[in-house]
Amino acid sequence: MSTYPPIAKALLFDIPTKTLNIHPTNRVPAPDPARDDHLIHVKAIAPCTNELDWVFLFPDALLSENPEKQIIPCYDVAGTVITAPPASPFQPGDDIYARTYPSRPGNYREYTIGRTSEMALIPQTTSWVEAASVPMSAVTAWQALFEHAGLHALDSPDSKGKRVLVTAAAGGCGVWLVQLASIAGLAVIAQIGNKENDKLIRELGASETINYRTTSLKEWAETNEPVDIVVDCKGATTLEEAWYCVKDQGSLISIVEPPEERRPKELKAKELKNEFFIMYPSGQQLGEISKLIEGGRCRAVVDSVWAFEEFEAAFAKLNGGHARGKIVIRVADEST
């Protein structure tokens, strides 16, 4: 029978003061097999931009499975299964990664809860840190392309010959959009901000880049053919200018805000599919991404790695807005 301590270290967000504090004796969650709970020994986690605002923006959703209102950040996790329901495909000793639902407390703690629908086995070629960087970003990219942008499957012939523009392409989700779109056979045009990112993004599969520091999307659209798909990871002015870049009957997808709210007033009539969506955790899709990683067809991109106690610096780096790939926090040593 698996054993685990009754208390362990966790990082909690205090709602009234909006501060983060380490609690060295936080209660370890008790897994409920009837709810498909697996207890996970956490090895590494990754935060998401602006996630500390969610409890104020979406309190009902964020607290729906959190009666104690214990806000623990970071919903991307890599770790080892300690306990599992008897019929689960994941059993004690399995190394998994997941994007867990934010309706429960997150994973910035030594022990957490994962459920079958959220989890996949980590690729054998991947470290804990690399694994933690993958789930939300890669699954978001998968859903943007294959559920919202009109592409039917990774190897579908309908992808061949199409062009996709990805904004903020060197960010956490952008690097996965570039890789998955390239694997699917699309020509990828990537918006970046410097020469280092240009080199990285071309290595990941982009055939063309746009440096936003020298060329706006609207300027680019004036001298280039419109694309079939735009996937926006930036919002605001970038999303507004993205309208000029997509062809009639194309798709404009944003993971930041509704595109319709950023439609330029002076833009001539243009009919296209425009959607904003919020990703949902999917262990099945994450498992497909694992196969691609193990096959050497794509890879994790980690910006920086921080210790458990360095949460302030990690969130400051995240909110600075210029991370290349994902920021990761190491919760346990690679050897443990």
C-alpha positions as CSV (number, residue, x, y, z in Angstrom):
1,M,0.0,0.0,0.0
2,S,1.3,3.4,-1.0
3,T,2.2,5.8,1.9
4,Y,2.5,9.6,1.9
5,P,2.9,12.3,4.5
6,P,-0.2,14.1,6.0
7,I,1.3,17.5,5.4
8,A,3.7,18.9,2.8
9,K,4.9,22.2,1.3
10,A,2.5,24.3,-0.9
11,L,2.3,27.8,-2.3
12,L,-1.0,29.5,-1.6
13,F,-2.5,32.7,-3.1
14,D,-4.3,34.8,-0.5
15,I,-7.4,36.3,-2.1
16,P,-7.9,39.4,0.2
17,T,-4.2,40.5,0.1
18,K,-3.5,39.2,-3.4
19,T,-0.2,37.7,-2.2
20,L,1.6,34.4,-2.6
21,N,3.0,32.6,0.5
22,I,4.6,29.3,1.1
23,H,2.8,27.1,3.6
24,P,5.3,24.4,4.8
25,T,2.6,22.3,6.6
26,N,-0.3,22.3,4.1
27,R,-2.6,19.3,4.3
28,V,-1.9,16.7,1.6
29,P,-5.1,16.2,-0.5
30,A,-6.9,13.0,0.2
31,P,-7.6,11.2,-3.1
32,D,-11.2,10.0,-3.7
33,P,-11.2,7.0,-6.0
34,A,-14.9,7.5,-6.6
35,R,-14.0,10.8,-8.3
36,D,-11.2,9.2,-10.2
37,D,-8.6,11.0,-8.1
38,H,-4.9,10.0,-8.4
39,L,-2.4,11.3,-5.8
40,I,0.6,12.7,-7.6
41,H,4.1,13.3,-6.2
42,V,4.9,16.6,-8.0
43,K,8.3,17.0,-9.7
44,A,7.8,20.1,-11.8
45,I,5.1,22.6,-12.7
46,A,4.5,25.5,-15.1
47,P,2.5,28.7,-14.5
48,C,0.2,30.4,-17.0
49,T,0.1,34.2,-17.7
50,N,-2.4,36.1,-15.6
51,E,-3.6,32.9,-13.8
52,L,-3.7,34.7,-10.4
53,D,-6.4,36.9,-11.8
54,W,-8.8,34.1,-12.7
55,V,-10.3,33.8,-9.2
56,F,-11.5,37.4,-9.5
57,L,-12.6,37.1,-13.2
58,F,-14.2,33.6,-13.0
59,P,-14.9,32.9,-9.3
60,D,-17.7,30.4,-9.8
61,A,-15.8,28.3,-12.3
62,L,-12.5,28.4,-10.3
63,L,-14.1,27.5,-7.0
64,S,-16.6,24.9,-8.2
65,E,-14.6,21.9,-6.8
66,N,-12.7,23.9,-4.2
67,P,-15.0,24.4,-1.2
68,E,-12.1,25.5,1.0
69,K,-11.3,28.3,-1.5
70,Q,-7.6,27.3,-1.3
71,I,-6.0,28.9,-4.4
72,I,-2.9,27.0,-5.3
73,P,-1.3,28.2,-8.7
74,C,0.0,26.3,-11.6
75,Y,-2.2,23.8,-13.5
76,D,0.6,22.2,-15.6
77,V,2.3,19.3,-13.7
78,A,4.7,16.5,-14.2
79,G,5.0,13.9,-11.4
80,T,4.7,10.3,-10.3
81,V,1.5,8.5,-9.4
82,I,1.4,7.5,-5.7
83,T,-2.2,6.2,-5.4
84,A,-4.8,5.4,-8.1
85,P,-8.3,4.0,-8.5
86,P,-8.0,0.2,-9.1
87,A,-9.3,0.4,-12.7
88,S,-7.2,3.4,-13.8
89,P,-4.8,3.0,-16.7
90,F,-2.3,5.0,-14.5
91,Q,-1.0,3.1,-11.5
92,P,1.5,3.8,-8.7
93,G,5.0,4.4,-10.0
94,D,3.8,5.8,-13.4
95,D,5.4,9.0,-14.5
96,I,2.7,11.3,-15.9
97,Y,2.1,14.9,-17.0
98,A,-1.2,16.8,-17.2
99,R,-3.1,20.0,-17.4
100,T,-5.5,19.8,-14.5
101,Y,-8.8,21.6,-14.3
102,P,-8.5,25.0,-12.5
103,S,-11.8,24.2,-10.7
104,R,-9.6,22.4,-8.2
105,P,-6.5,23.7,-6.4
106,G,-3.5,23.7,-8.6
107,N,-0.1,22.0,-8.5
108,Y,2.3,24.4,-6.8
109,R,2.7,21.8,-4.0
110,E,4.6,18.6,-3.3
111,Y,1.5,16.4,-3.7
112,T,-1.5,17.1,-5.9
113,I,-4.6,15.4,-7.5
114,G,-4.8,14.3,-11.2
115,R,-7.6,12.6,-13.0
116,T,-7.5,10.1,-15.9
117,S,-9.0,12.4,-18.5
118,E,-6.3,15.0,-17.8
119,M,-3.2,12.7,-17.7
120,A,-0.8,11.0,-20.1
121,L,2.4,9.2,-19.6
122,I,5.4,11.5,-20.1
123,P,7.5,10.8,-23.2
124,Q,10.5,8.6,-22.3
125,T,12.9,11.1,-23.9
126,T,11.6,14.0,-21.7
127,S,12.9,15.3,-18.4
128,W,10.5,16.4,-15.6
129,V,11.2,20.1,-16.4
130,E,10.5,19.6,-20.1
131,A,7.4,17.6,-19.4
132,A,5.9,20.2,-17.2
133,S,6.3,22.8,-19.9
134,V,4.1,20.9,-22.4
135,P,0.5,20.2,-21.4
136,M,-1.5,23.5,-21.6
137,S,0.5,25.0,-24.4
138,A,0.6,21.9,-26.6
139,V,-3.0,21.0,-26.0
140,T,-4.1,24.6,-26.6
141,A,-2.3,24.6,-29.9
142,W,-3.8,21.2,-30.9
143,Q,-7.3,22.4,-30.2
144,A,-6.8,25.7,-32.0
145,L,-5.7,24.0,-35.2
146,F,-7.8,20.8,-35.2
147,E,-10.9,21.8,-33.4
148,H,-11.3,25.5,-34.2
149,A,-9.3,26.5,-37.3
150,G,-11.0,24.0,-39.6
151,L,-8.2,21.4,-39.9
152,H,-9.6,17.9,-39.4
153,A,-6.5,15.9,-38.2
154,L,-2.8,16.1,-38.0
155,D,-2.3,14.0,-41.2
156,S,-5.4,15.2,-43.0
157,P,-4.8,16.1,-46.7
158,D,-6.9,19.2,-46.2
159,S,-4.0,20.9,-44.5
160,K,-1.6,20.6,-47.4
161,G,-0.9,23.9,-49.2
162,K,-2.5,26.1,-46.6
163,R,-0.8,28.9,-44.8
164,V,-1.1,29.9,-41.2
165,L,0.1,33.0,-39.4
166,V,1.0,32.6,-35.7
167,T,1.3,35.7,-33.5
168,A,3.6,35.7,-30.4
169,A,5.1,32.6,-32.0
170,A,8.0,32.3,-29.6
171,G,5.8,32.2,-26.5
172,G,4.6,29.1,-24.7
173,C,1.7,28.3,-27.0
174,G,3.2,29.8,-30.1
175,V,6.1,27.3,-30.3
176,W,3.6,24.5,-30.3
177,L,1.4,26.1,-32.9
178,V,4.5,26.4,-35.2
179,Q,5.5,22.8,-34.7
180,L,2.1,21.2,-35.0
181,A,1.1,23.3,-38.0
182,S,4.4,22.4,-39.7
183,I,4.0,18.7,-39.0
184,A,0.5,19.0,-40.4
185,G,1.9,20.3,-43.7
186,L,1.0,24.0,-43.4
187,A,3.3,26.8,-44.4
188,V,3.9,28.7,-41.2
189,I,4.5,32.4,-41.0
190,A,5.5,33.4,-37.5
191,Q,5.5,36.8,-35.8
192,I,8.6,37.2,-33.6
193,G,10.5,40.1,-32.0
194,N,14.3,39.4,-32.3
195,K,17.0,37.5,-34.2
196,E,17.3,34.8,-31.5
197,N,13.6,34.0,-31.7
198,D,13.8,34.1,-35.5
199,K,16.4,31.3,-35.4
200,L,14.5,29.2,-32.9
201,I,11.1,29.5,-34.7
202,R,12.7,28.6,-38.1
203,E,14.2,25.5,-36.4
204,L,10.8,24.6,-35.2
205,G,9.3,24.7,-38.7
206,A,8.4,28.3,-39.7
207,S,9.2,29.2,-43.3
208,E,8.8,32.9,-42.8
209,T,8.9,35.4,-39.9
210,I,7.6,38.9,-39.3
211,N,9.5,41.0,-36.8
212,Y,6.9,43.1,-35.1
213,R,9.5,45.6,-34.0
214,T,10.1,46.6,-37.7
215,T,6.9,45.5,-39.5
216,S,3.3,45.6,-38.3
217,L,0.9,42.9,-39.4
218,K,-1.1,45.5,-41.3
219,E,2.0,46.6,-43.1
220,W,2.8,42.9,-43.9
221,A,-0.7,42.4,-45.2
222,E,-0.3,45.3,-47.7
223,T,2.5,43.4,-49.6
224,N,1.7,39.8,-49.0
225,E,-1.1,37.3,-49.9
226,P,-3.6,36.7,-47.1
227,V,-3.3,33.5,-45.2
228,D,-5.9,30.8,-44.7
229,I,-5.6,30.8,-40.9
230,V,-4.4,33.2,-38.2
231,V,-4.0,31.9,-34.6
232,D,-3.5,34.8,-32.3
233,C,-1.6,34.4,-29.0
234,K,-1.3,38.1,-28.2
235,G,-4.6,40.0,-28.4
236,A,-5.0,43.8,-28.3
237,T,-3.5,45.6,-31.3
238,T,-1.9,42.5,-32.7
239,L,-5.3,40.8,-32.9
240,E,-6.8,43.9,-34.5
241,E,-4.2,43.9,-37.2
242,A,-4.5,40.2,-37.7
243,W,-7.9,40.8,-39.4
244,Y,-6.0,42.3,-42.4
245,C,-3.9,39.1,-42.8
246,V,-6.6,36.4,-43.2
247,K,-8.4,35.8,-46.5
248,D,-12.2,35.7,-47.0
249,Q,-13.6,32.4,-45.8
250,G,-10.5,31.9,-43.7
251,S,-10.2,31.4,-39.9
252,L,-9.1,33.9,-37.2
253,I,-8.7,32.1,-33.9
254,S,-7.6,33.8,-30.7
255,I,-6.7,32.3,-27.3
256,V,-6.7,35.7,-25.7
257,E,-9.9,37.5,-26.5
258,P,-12.9,37.4,-29.0
259,P,-11.6,38.6,-32.4
260,E,-14.9,40.2,-33.3
261,E,-14.3,42.8,-30.5
262,R,-11.1,43.8,-32.3
263,R,-12.4,44.0,-35.9
264,P,-11.1,47.2,-37.4
265,K,-13.9,49.7,-38.1
266,E,-12.4,50.7,-41.5
267,L,-11.9,47.1,-42.7
268,K,-13.9,46.3,-45.8
269,A,-16.4,43.5,-45.6
270,K,-14.8,40.2,-44.9
271,E,-16.5,36.9,-44.2
272,L,-14.4,34.6,-42.1
273,K,-14.7,32.3,-39.1
274,N,-13.5,34.1,-36.0
275,E,-13.4,32.5,-32.6
276,F,-12.0,32.9,-29.1
277,F,-11.7,29.7,-27.0
278,I,-10.5,28.5,-23.7
279,M,-8.7,25.2,-23.8
280,Y,-9.9,22.1,-21.9
281,P,-7.5,19.5,-20.5
282,S,-7.3,16.4,-22.6
283,G,-5.2,13.4,-21.7
284,Q,-6.0,11.8,-25.0
285,Q,-4.7,14.8,-27.0
286,L,-1.7,15.0,-24.7
287,G,-1.0,11.3,-25.4
288,E,-0.9,12.1,-29.2
289,I,1.6,14.9,-28.5
290,S,3.7,12.4,-26.5
291,K,4.0,10.2,-29.5
292,L,5.2,13.1,-31.6
293,I,7.8,14.0,-29.0
294,E,9.0,10.4,-28.6
295,G,9.2,10.2,-32.4
296,G,11.5,13.3,-32.5
297,R,9.0,15.3,-34.5
298,C,8.6,18.1,-32.0
299,R,10.1,19.2,-28.6
300,A,9.5,21.2,-25.5
301,V,10.9,24.7,-25.3
302,V,11.8,25.9,-21.8
303,D,12.6,29.5,-21.2
304,S,13.9,29.2,-17.6
305,V,13.8,27.0,-14.5
306,W,13.2,28.2,-11.0
307,A,13.3,26.7,-7.5
308,F,10.2,26.2,-5.4
309,E,11.1,29.2,-3.2
310,E,11.7,31.5,-6.3
311,F,8.0,32.0,-7.0
312,E,8.2,35.8,-7.0
313,A,10.9,35.9,-9.6
314,A,9.3,33.2,-11.7
315,F,5.9,35.1,-11.8
316,A,7.7,38.4,-12.5
317,K,9.5,36.8,-15.4
318,L,6.2,35.3,-16.7
319,N,4.3,38.5,-16.5
320,G,7.1,40.4,-18.2
321,G,5.7,39.0,-21.4
322,H,8.9,38.1,-23.3
323,A,9.5,34.5,-22.3
324,R,10.7,32.2,-25.0
325,G,8.8,29.0,-24.5
326,K,7.6,28.1,-21.0
327,I,8.7,29.1,-17.5
328,V,9.0,26.0,-15.2
329,I,9.3,25.6,-11.5
330,R,11.2,22.6,-10.2
331,V,9.4,21.1,-7.1
332,A,11.5,18.1,-6.5
333,D,15.0,17.0,-7.7
334,E,15.2,15.0,-10.9
335,S,16.6,12.1,-8.9
336,T,13.7,11.9,-6.4
